[in-house]
Short mmCIF file of C-alpha atoms and ligand atoms in Angstrom, two decimals:
data_model
loop_
_atom_site.label_atom_id
_atom_site.label_comp_id
_atom_site.label_asym_id
_atom_site.label_seq_id
_atom_site.Cartn_x
_atom_site.Cartn_y
_atom_site.Cartn_z
CA UNK A 29 118.80 -15.90 7.03
CA UNK A 30 122.59 -16.10 7.23
CA UNK A 31 123.95 -18.59 4.76
CA UNK A 32 127.17 -20.57 5.16
CA UNK A 33 128.61 -23.01 2.65
CA UNK A 34 128.02 -26.30 4.34
CA UNK A 35 125.77 -28.86 2.71
CA UNK A 36 122.85 -28.63 5.10
CA UNK A 37 122.66 -24.88 4.86
CA UNK A 38 122.68 -25.02 1.08
CA UNK A 39 119.94 -27.69 1.03
CA UNK A 40 117.93 -25.49 3.43
CA UNK A 41 118.41 -22.46 1.10
CA UNK A 42 117.27 -24.46 -1.92
CA UNK A 43 114.19 -25.68 -0.03
CA UNK A 44 113.50 -22.03 0.90
CA UNK A 45 113.73 -21.02 -2.79
CA UNK A 46 111.47 -23.94 -3.71
CA UNK A 47 108.81 -22.70 -1.33
CA UNK A 48 109.00 -19.29 -3.04
CA UNK A 49 108.34 -20.98 -6.35
CA UNK A 50 111.97 -20.73 -7.59
CA UNK A 51 112.46 -24.21 -8.98
CA UNK A 52 115.05 -23.79 -11.69
CA UNK A 53 118.05 -21.63 -12.54
CA UNK A 54 117.83 -19.31 -15.53
CA UNK A 55 121.52 -18.36 -15.90
CA UNK A 56 124.87 -18.92 -14.27
CA UNK A 57 124.91 -15.48 -12.61
CA UNK A 58 122.11 -13.99 -10.56
CA UNK A 59 120.66 -10.82 -12.05
CA UNK A 60 120.08 -7.86 -9.83
CA UNK A 61 116.94 -6.59 -11.43
CA UNK A 62 116.68 -3.61 -9.09
CA UNK A 63 119.59 -2.04 -10.98
CA UNK A 64 117.89 -2.44 -14.34
CA UNK A 65 115.46 0.41 -14.12
CA UNK A 66 112.85 0.09 -16.85
CA UNK A 67 114.12 -3.24 -17.91
CA UNK A 68 113.23 -4.91 -14.67
CA UNK A 69 110.27 -7.35 -14.73
CA UNK A 70 107.27 -5.62 -13.32
CA UNK A 71 108.63 -2.14 -13.91
CA UNK A 72 105.71 -1.10 -16.18
CA UNK A 73 103.32 -2.06 -13.37
CA UNK A 74 105.36 -0.17 -10.81
CA UNK A 75 105.37 2.87 -13.07
CA UNK A 76 101.68 2.47 -13.63
CA UNK A 77 100.99 2.76 -9.95
CA UNK A 78 102.56 6.22 -9.86
CA UNK A 79 100.01 8.98 -10.49
CA UNK A 80 100.41 10.69 -13.90
CA UNK A 81 101.94 14.14 -13.16
CA UNK A 82 99.85 16.22 -15.56
CA UNK A 83 96.54 14.49 -15.34
CA UNK A 84 93.79 15.62 -12.89
CA UNK A 85 91.66 12.52 -13.08
CA UNK A 86 94.66 10.22 -13.03
CA UNK A 87 94.14 8.91 -16.60
CA UNK A 88 96.95 9.10 -19.16
CA UNK A 89 97.04 9.65 -22.87
CA UNK A 90 97.71 5.95 -23.39
CA UNK A 91 94.12 5.02 -22.71
CA UNK A 92 92.86 6.85 -25.73
CA UNK A 93 96.05 6.88 -27.79
CA UNK A 94 97.07 5.03 -30.92
CA UNK A 95 99.04 1.82 -30.68
CA UNK A 96 102.71 2.09 -31.59
CA UNK A 97 104.50 -1.25 -31.60
CA UNK A 98 107.42 -2.61 -29.57
CA UNK A 99 108.95 -2.32 -26.20
CA UNK A 100 108.89 1.47 -26.02
CA UNK A 101 105.17 1.20 -26.25
CA UNK A 102 105.18 -1.01 -23.22
CA UNK A 103 107.05 1.62 -21.25
CA UNK A 104 104.69 4.37 -22.29
CA UNK A 105 101.77 2.27 -21.39
CA UNK A 106 103.48 1.59 -18.14
CA UNK A 107 103.07 5.30 -17.37
CA UNK A 108 99.34 4.79 -16.91
CA UNK A 109 97.83 6.08 -13.70
CA UNK A 110 97.02 4.03 -10.64
CA UNK A 111 93.30 4.69 -11.30
CA UNK A 112 93.47 3.33 -14.84
CA UNK A 113 95.42 0.31 -13.80
CA UNK A 114 93.17 -0.56 -10.88
CA UNK A 115 90.05 -0.35 -13.00
CA UNK A 116 91.69 -2.74 -15.49
CA UNK A 117 92.46 -5.16 -12.65
CA UNK A 118 88.76 -5.30 -11.99
CA UNK A 119 88.03 -6.45 -15.55
CA UNK A 120 86.34 -9.87 -15.29
CA UNK A 121 88.60 -11.77 -17.73
CA UNK A 122 90.97 -11.45 -20.67
CA UNK A 123 88.17 -11.34 -23.22
CA UNK A 124 87.05 -8.00 -21.96
CA UNK A 125 90.18 -6.27 -23.28
CA UNK A 126 88.09 -5.49 -26.39
CA UNK A 127 86.12 -2.43 -25.43
CA UNK A 128 87.71 -1.05 -22.24
CA UNK A 129 91.10 0.38 -21.27
CA UNK A 130 94.08 -1.67 -22.34
CA UNK A 131 96.42 -3.70 -20.14
CA UNK A 132 100.10 -2.75 -20.53
CA UNK A 133 101.37 -4.37 -23.70
CA UNK A 134 97.93 -5.16 -25.20
CA UNK A 135 97.92 -2.34 -27.75
CA UNK A 136 101.41 -3.32 -28.92
CA UNK A 137 100.30 -6.95 -29.10
CA UNK A 138 97.29 -6.03 -31.21
CA UNK A 139 99.42 -4.03 -33.62
CA UNK A 140 101.98 -6.80 -34.00
CA UNK A 141 99.39 -9.55 -34.29
CA UNK A 142 97.39 -7.66 -36.87
CA UNK A 143 100.44 -7.21 -39.06
CA UNK A 144 101.17 -10.96 -39.20
CA UNK A 145 100.14 -12.50 -42.50
CA UNK A 146 100.75 -16.18 -41.49
CA UNK A 147 101.42 -18.34 -38.50
CA UNK A 148 105.17 -18.01 -39.15
CA UNK A 149 104.85 -14.23 -39.20
CA UNK A 150 103.00 -14.51 -35.93
CA UNK A 151 105.82 -16.57 -34.44
CA UNK A 152 108.27 -13.81 -35.41
CA UNK A 153 105.91 -11.21 -33.98
CA UNK A 154 105.80 -13.14 -30.67
CA UNK A 155 109.62 -13.37 -30.69
CA UNK A 156 109.84 -9.58 -30.98
CA UNK A 157 107.15 -8.83 -28.36
CA UNK A 158 108.26 -7.55 -25.01
CA UNK A 159 104.90 -6.70 -23.56
CA UNK A 160 104.29 -9.83 -21.47
CA UNK A 161 106.14 -9.87 -18.17
CA UNK A 162 106.55 -13.67 -18.38
CA UNK A 163 109.19 -13.26 -21.09
CA UNK A 164 111.68 -12.02 -18.53
CA UNK A 165 111.96 -15.40 -16.80
CA UNK A 166 111.11 -17.84 -19.59
CA UNK A 167 113.81 -19.53 -21.65
CA UNK A 168 111.75 -20.07 -24.82
CA UNK A 169 108.51 -18.99 -26.48
CA UNK A 170 106.06 -21.93 -26.73
CA UNK A 171 103.83 -21.10 -29.69
CA UNK A 172 102.07 -24.26 -30.80
CA UNK A 173 102.50 -27.80 -31.85
CA UNK A 174 100.43 -29.81 -34.32
CA UNK A 175 98.68 -28.90 -37.54
CA UNK A 176 98.79 -25.38 -38.94
CA UNK A 177 95.10 -25.67 -39.89
CA UNK A 178 92.78 -27.83 -37.90
CA UNK A 179 89.10 -28.31 -37.07
CA UNK A 180 90.09 -28.77 -33.43
CA UNK A 181 92.24 -26.37 -31.47
CA UNK A 182 93.34 -27.32 -27.95
CA UNK A 183 94.11 -24.50 -25.53
CA UNK A 184 95.84 -25.06 -22.19
CA UNK A 185 96.94 -22.85 -19.38
CA UNK A 186 100.68 -22.14 -19.78
CA UNK A 187 103.93 -23.84 -20.62
CA UNK A 188 105.59 -25.77 -17.82
CA UNK A 189 109.26 -26.55 -17.26
CA UNK A 190 109.61 -29.15 -20.04
CA UNK A 191 107.76 -26.94 -22.50
CA UNK A 192 109.92 -23.94 -21.59
CA UNK A 193 113.07 -25.95 -22.27
CA UNK A 194 111.84 -27.34 -25.56
CA UNK A 195 109.87 -24.30 -26.78
CA UNK A 196 106.74 -26.34 -27.60
CA UNK A 197 103.47 -26.67 -25.70
CA UNK A 198 102.43 -29.91 -23.96
CA UNK A 199 105.60 -31.96 -24.31
CA UNK A 200 106.00 -32.93 -20.65
CA UNK A 201 104.08 -35.55 -18.66
CA UNK A 202 100.77 -33.70 -19.01
CA UNK A 203 101.36 -33.44 -22.75
CA UNK A 204 102.03 -37.16 -23.02
CA UNK A 205 98.77 -37.86 -21.25
CA UNK A 206 97.05 -35.41 -23.55
CA UNK A 207 98.41 -37.31 -26.55
CA UNK A 208 97.05 -40.56 -25.10
CA UNK A 209 93.68 -38.92 -24.46
CA UNK A 210 93.56 -37.77 -28.11
CA UNK A 211 94.65 -41.17 -29.38
CA UNK A 212 91.80 -42.74 -27.44
CA UNK A 213 89.31 -40.84 -29.68
CA UNK A 214 91.27 -41.35 -32.86
CA UNK A 215 93.13 -38.03 -32.95
CA UNK A 216 96.83 -37.21 -33.11
CA UNK A 217 99.12 -34.20 -33.32
CA UNK A 218 98.73 -33.98 -37.09
CA UNK A 219 94.95 -33.48 -36.75
CA UNK A 220 94.85 -30.81 -34.04
CA UNK A 221 96.51 -27.51 -33.13
CA UNK A 222 97.77 -27.29 -29.55
CA UNK A 223 98.57 -24.08 -27.74
CA UNK A 224 98.13 -22.16 -24.48
CA UNK A 225 96.55 -18.88 -23.27
CA UNK A 226 100.07 -17.63 -22.56
CA UNK A 227 103.22 -18.36 -24.61
CA UNK A 228 105.77 -18.24 -21.79
CA UNK A 229 106.23 -20.24 -18.64
CA UNK A 230 105.07 -18.50 -15.48
CA UNK A 231 107.83 -18.72 -12.80
CA UNK A 232 107.24 -21.69 -10.50
CA UNK A 233 104.33 -22.83 -12.71
CA UNK A 234 101.94 -20.38 -11.08
CA UNK A 235 98.68 -19.54 -12.85
CA UNK A 236 99.14 -16.67 -15.32
CA UNK A 237 97.72 -13.32 -14.16
CA UNK A 238 95.04 -11.35 -15.92
CA UNK A 239 97.62 -8.96 -17.30
CA UNK A 240 99.69 -11.80 -18.70
CA UNK A 241 96.75 -13.49 -20.43
CA UNK A 242 95.49 -10.18 -21.77
CA UNK A 243 98.86 -9.30 -23.20
CA UNK A 244 98.89 -12.67 -25.11
CA UNK A 245 95.26 -12.55 -26.16
CA UNK A 246 95.68 -10.62 -29.43
CA UNK A 247 98.18 -13.23 -30.58
CA UNK A 248 95.81 -16.05 -29.63
CA UNK A 249 93.01 -14.46 -31.60
CA UNK A 250 95.20 -14.00 -34.68
CA UNK A 251 96.35 -17.61 -34.29
CA UNK A 252 92.71 -18.69 -34.43
CA UNK A 253 92.23 -16.72 -37.61
CA UNK A 254 95.04 -18.67 -39.27
CA UNK A 255 94.19 -22.12 -37.86
CA UNK A 256 90.46 -21.69 -38.59
CA UNK A 257 89.18 -24.19 -36.03
CA UNK A 258 85.49 -25.00 -35.57
CA UNK A 259 85.90 -26.50 -32.13
CA UNK A 260 88.06 -25.63 -29.17
CA UNK A 261 88.98 -27.97 -26.27
CA UNK A 262 89.82 -25.93 -23.18
CA UNK A 263 92.12 -27.70 -20.78
CA UNK A 264 91.61 -26.75 -17.17
CA UNK A 265 90.02 -23.90 -15.26
CA UNK A 266 92.47 -21.19 -16.21
CA UNK A 267 92.05 -21.71 -19.98
CA UNK A 268 88.29 -22.15 -19.67
CA UNK A 269 87.76 -19.03 -17.55
CA UNK A 270 90.04 -16.97 -19.75
CA UNK A 271 88.52 -17.99 -23.07
CA UNK A 272 84.91 -18.09 -21.96
CA UNK A 273 85.23 -14.96 -19.84
CA UNK A 274 83.50 -16.57 -16.85
CA UNK A 275 84.44 -17.10 -13.22
CA UNK A 276 82.91 -20.54 -12.63
CA UNK A 277 85.23 -23.35 -11.59
CA UNK A 278 86.19 -26.11 -14.03
CA UNK A 279 84.01 -28.71 -12.31
CA UNK A 280 80.97 -26.61 -13.10
CA UNK A 281 82.13 -25.74 -16.62
CA UNK A 282 83.48 -29.08 -17.80
CA UNK A 283 81.55 -31.15 -20.28
CA UNK A 284 79.23 -28.29 -21.36
CA UNK A 285 79.65 -26.90 -24.84
CA UNK A 286 79.65 -23.09 -25.10
CA UNK A 287 79.51 -20.80 -28.09
CA UNK A 288 82.35 -18.33 -28.12
CA UNK A 289 83.58 -15.66 -30.53
CA UNK A 290 87.34 -15.37 -30.83
CA UNK A 291 89.37 -13.69 -33.54
CA UNK A 292 86.13 -12.84 -35.31
CA UNK A 293 85.16 -16.55 -35.54
CA UNK A 294 82.24 -18.32 -33.96
CA UNK A 295 83.55 -21.38 -32.22
CA UNK A 296 82.11 -24.17 -30.09
CA UNK A 297 84.22 -24.65 -26.99
CA UNK A 298 84.30 -27.61 -24.61
CA UNK A 299 86.00 -27.11 -21.23
CA UNK A 300 87.47 -30.27 -19.67
CA UNK A 301 89.88 -31.30 -16.93
CA UNK A 302 93.53 -30.49 -17.37
CA UNK A 303 95.77 -33.53 -17.98
CA UNK A 304 98.08 -32.36 -15.16
CA UNK A 305 95.09 -32.57 -12.82
CA UNK A 306 94.26 -36.03 -14.10
CA UNK A 307 97.82 -37.14 -13.34
CA UNK A 308 97.33 -36.07 -9.74
CA UNK A 309 93.71 -37.26 -9.53
CA UNK A 310 93.34 -40.44 -11.62
CA UNK A 311 89.74 -40.98 -10.35
CA UNK A 312 88.72 -37.85 -12.34
CA UNK A 313 89.71 -39.57 -15.59
CA UNK A 314 86.21 -40.96 -16.02
CA UNK A 315 84.88 -37.37 -16.18
CA UNK A 316 87.53 -36.45 -18.80
CA UNK A 317 86.57 -39.59 -20.75
CA UNK A 318 82.92 -38.45 -20.90
CA UNK A 319 84.11 -35.08 -22.25
CA UNK A 320 86.29 -36.79 -24.84
CA UNK A 321 83.37 -38.87 -26.03
CA UNK A 322 81.29 -35.70 -26.33
CA UNK A 323 84.11 -34.17 -28.36
CA UNK A 324 84.32 -37.18 -30.66
CA UNK A 325 80.54 -37.11 -31.23
CA UNK A 326 80.62 -33.45 -32.06
CA UNK A 327 83.58 -33.90 -34.42
CA UNK A 328 81.80 -36.75 -36.18
CA UNK A 329 78.49 -34.94 -36.24
CA UNK A 330 79.90 -31.76 -37.81
CA UNK A 331 82.26 -33.35 -40.32
N1 LIG B 8 100.28 -27.45 -19.10
C1 LIG B 8 99.74 -26.52 -19.91
O1 LIG B 8 98.65 -25.97 -19.63
N2 LIG B 8 100.31 -26.29 -21.04
C2 LIG B 8 101.45 -26.85 -21.41
O2 LIG B 8 101.95 -26.53 -22.49
C3 LIG B 8 102.00 -27.79 -20.54
C4 LIG B 8 101.41 -28.09 -19.38
#
């Protein structure tokens, strides 16, 4: 497309960017990531698709190796073979990172998360973590909002635009609806801990990929160890599938309590509809209301 400088052409260009999912600027100057070598977003994946030079079966030392921390680790993990990477892509969900080969960045995430002795340590660990590709385009890390210890933890999908700007989960329109939903059953931010399955905004608000959720998972598990929830409310299909390690859609999952083990804790998890979906589909609010009543009954019953 040849671009001039008149108004209509610029509007057309912006519309084109919008269709690609580019809906905000990150900096004054465009970055030519192709000239950044290893620093480019996606570089570890690109490297991973190259066959390892000295490995006959295509596996690399990383699969069995120890877990050094930091960005260098990410690059060495990025040297995994195409075979190793493809088999990881077939993993059913983020929860399966436990026994099998590791996604790029997961080993470093585990090391960093395990070292954290408190939620604040964990925040610093997240700030230093380079293993999730979403960091490259996000403005801020969105860790949590609400209580540091709570019986109820609420887990959503991913920060959106408002959250990215503010550095806190669920502060935009969906978050405001979430607060009203909580208020309707007598809860507020001081009584719950609110977070997401990934800590950085996916560009264009797309659903986070398996690699992105897996690279955040060790932090989420450590977070659970500090917050010590008994119950987890899972907002939307992406959070529910990721935490429960299932492929069913949210309409099938919602309203049904499931037992789940995360961060070494046995939790009861309730999937429900995402507030952003409820904003678009007000008729579905009656289903969410049923789920909220179930949550309130369980909270009252187990107090
Ligand atoms: N949607 C989410 O899933 N999480 C947020 O933090 C905001 C919107």
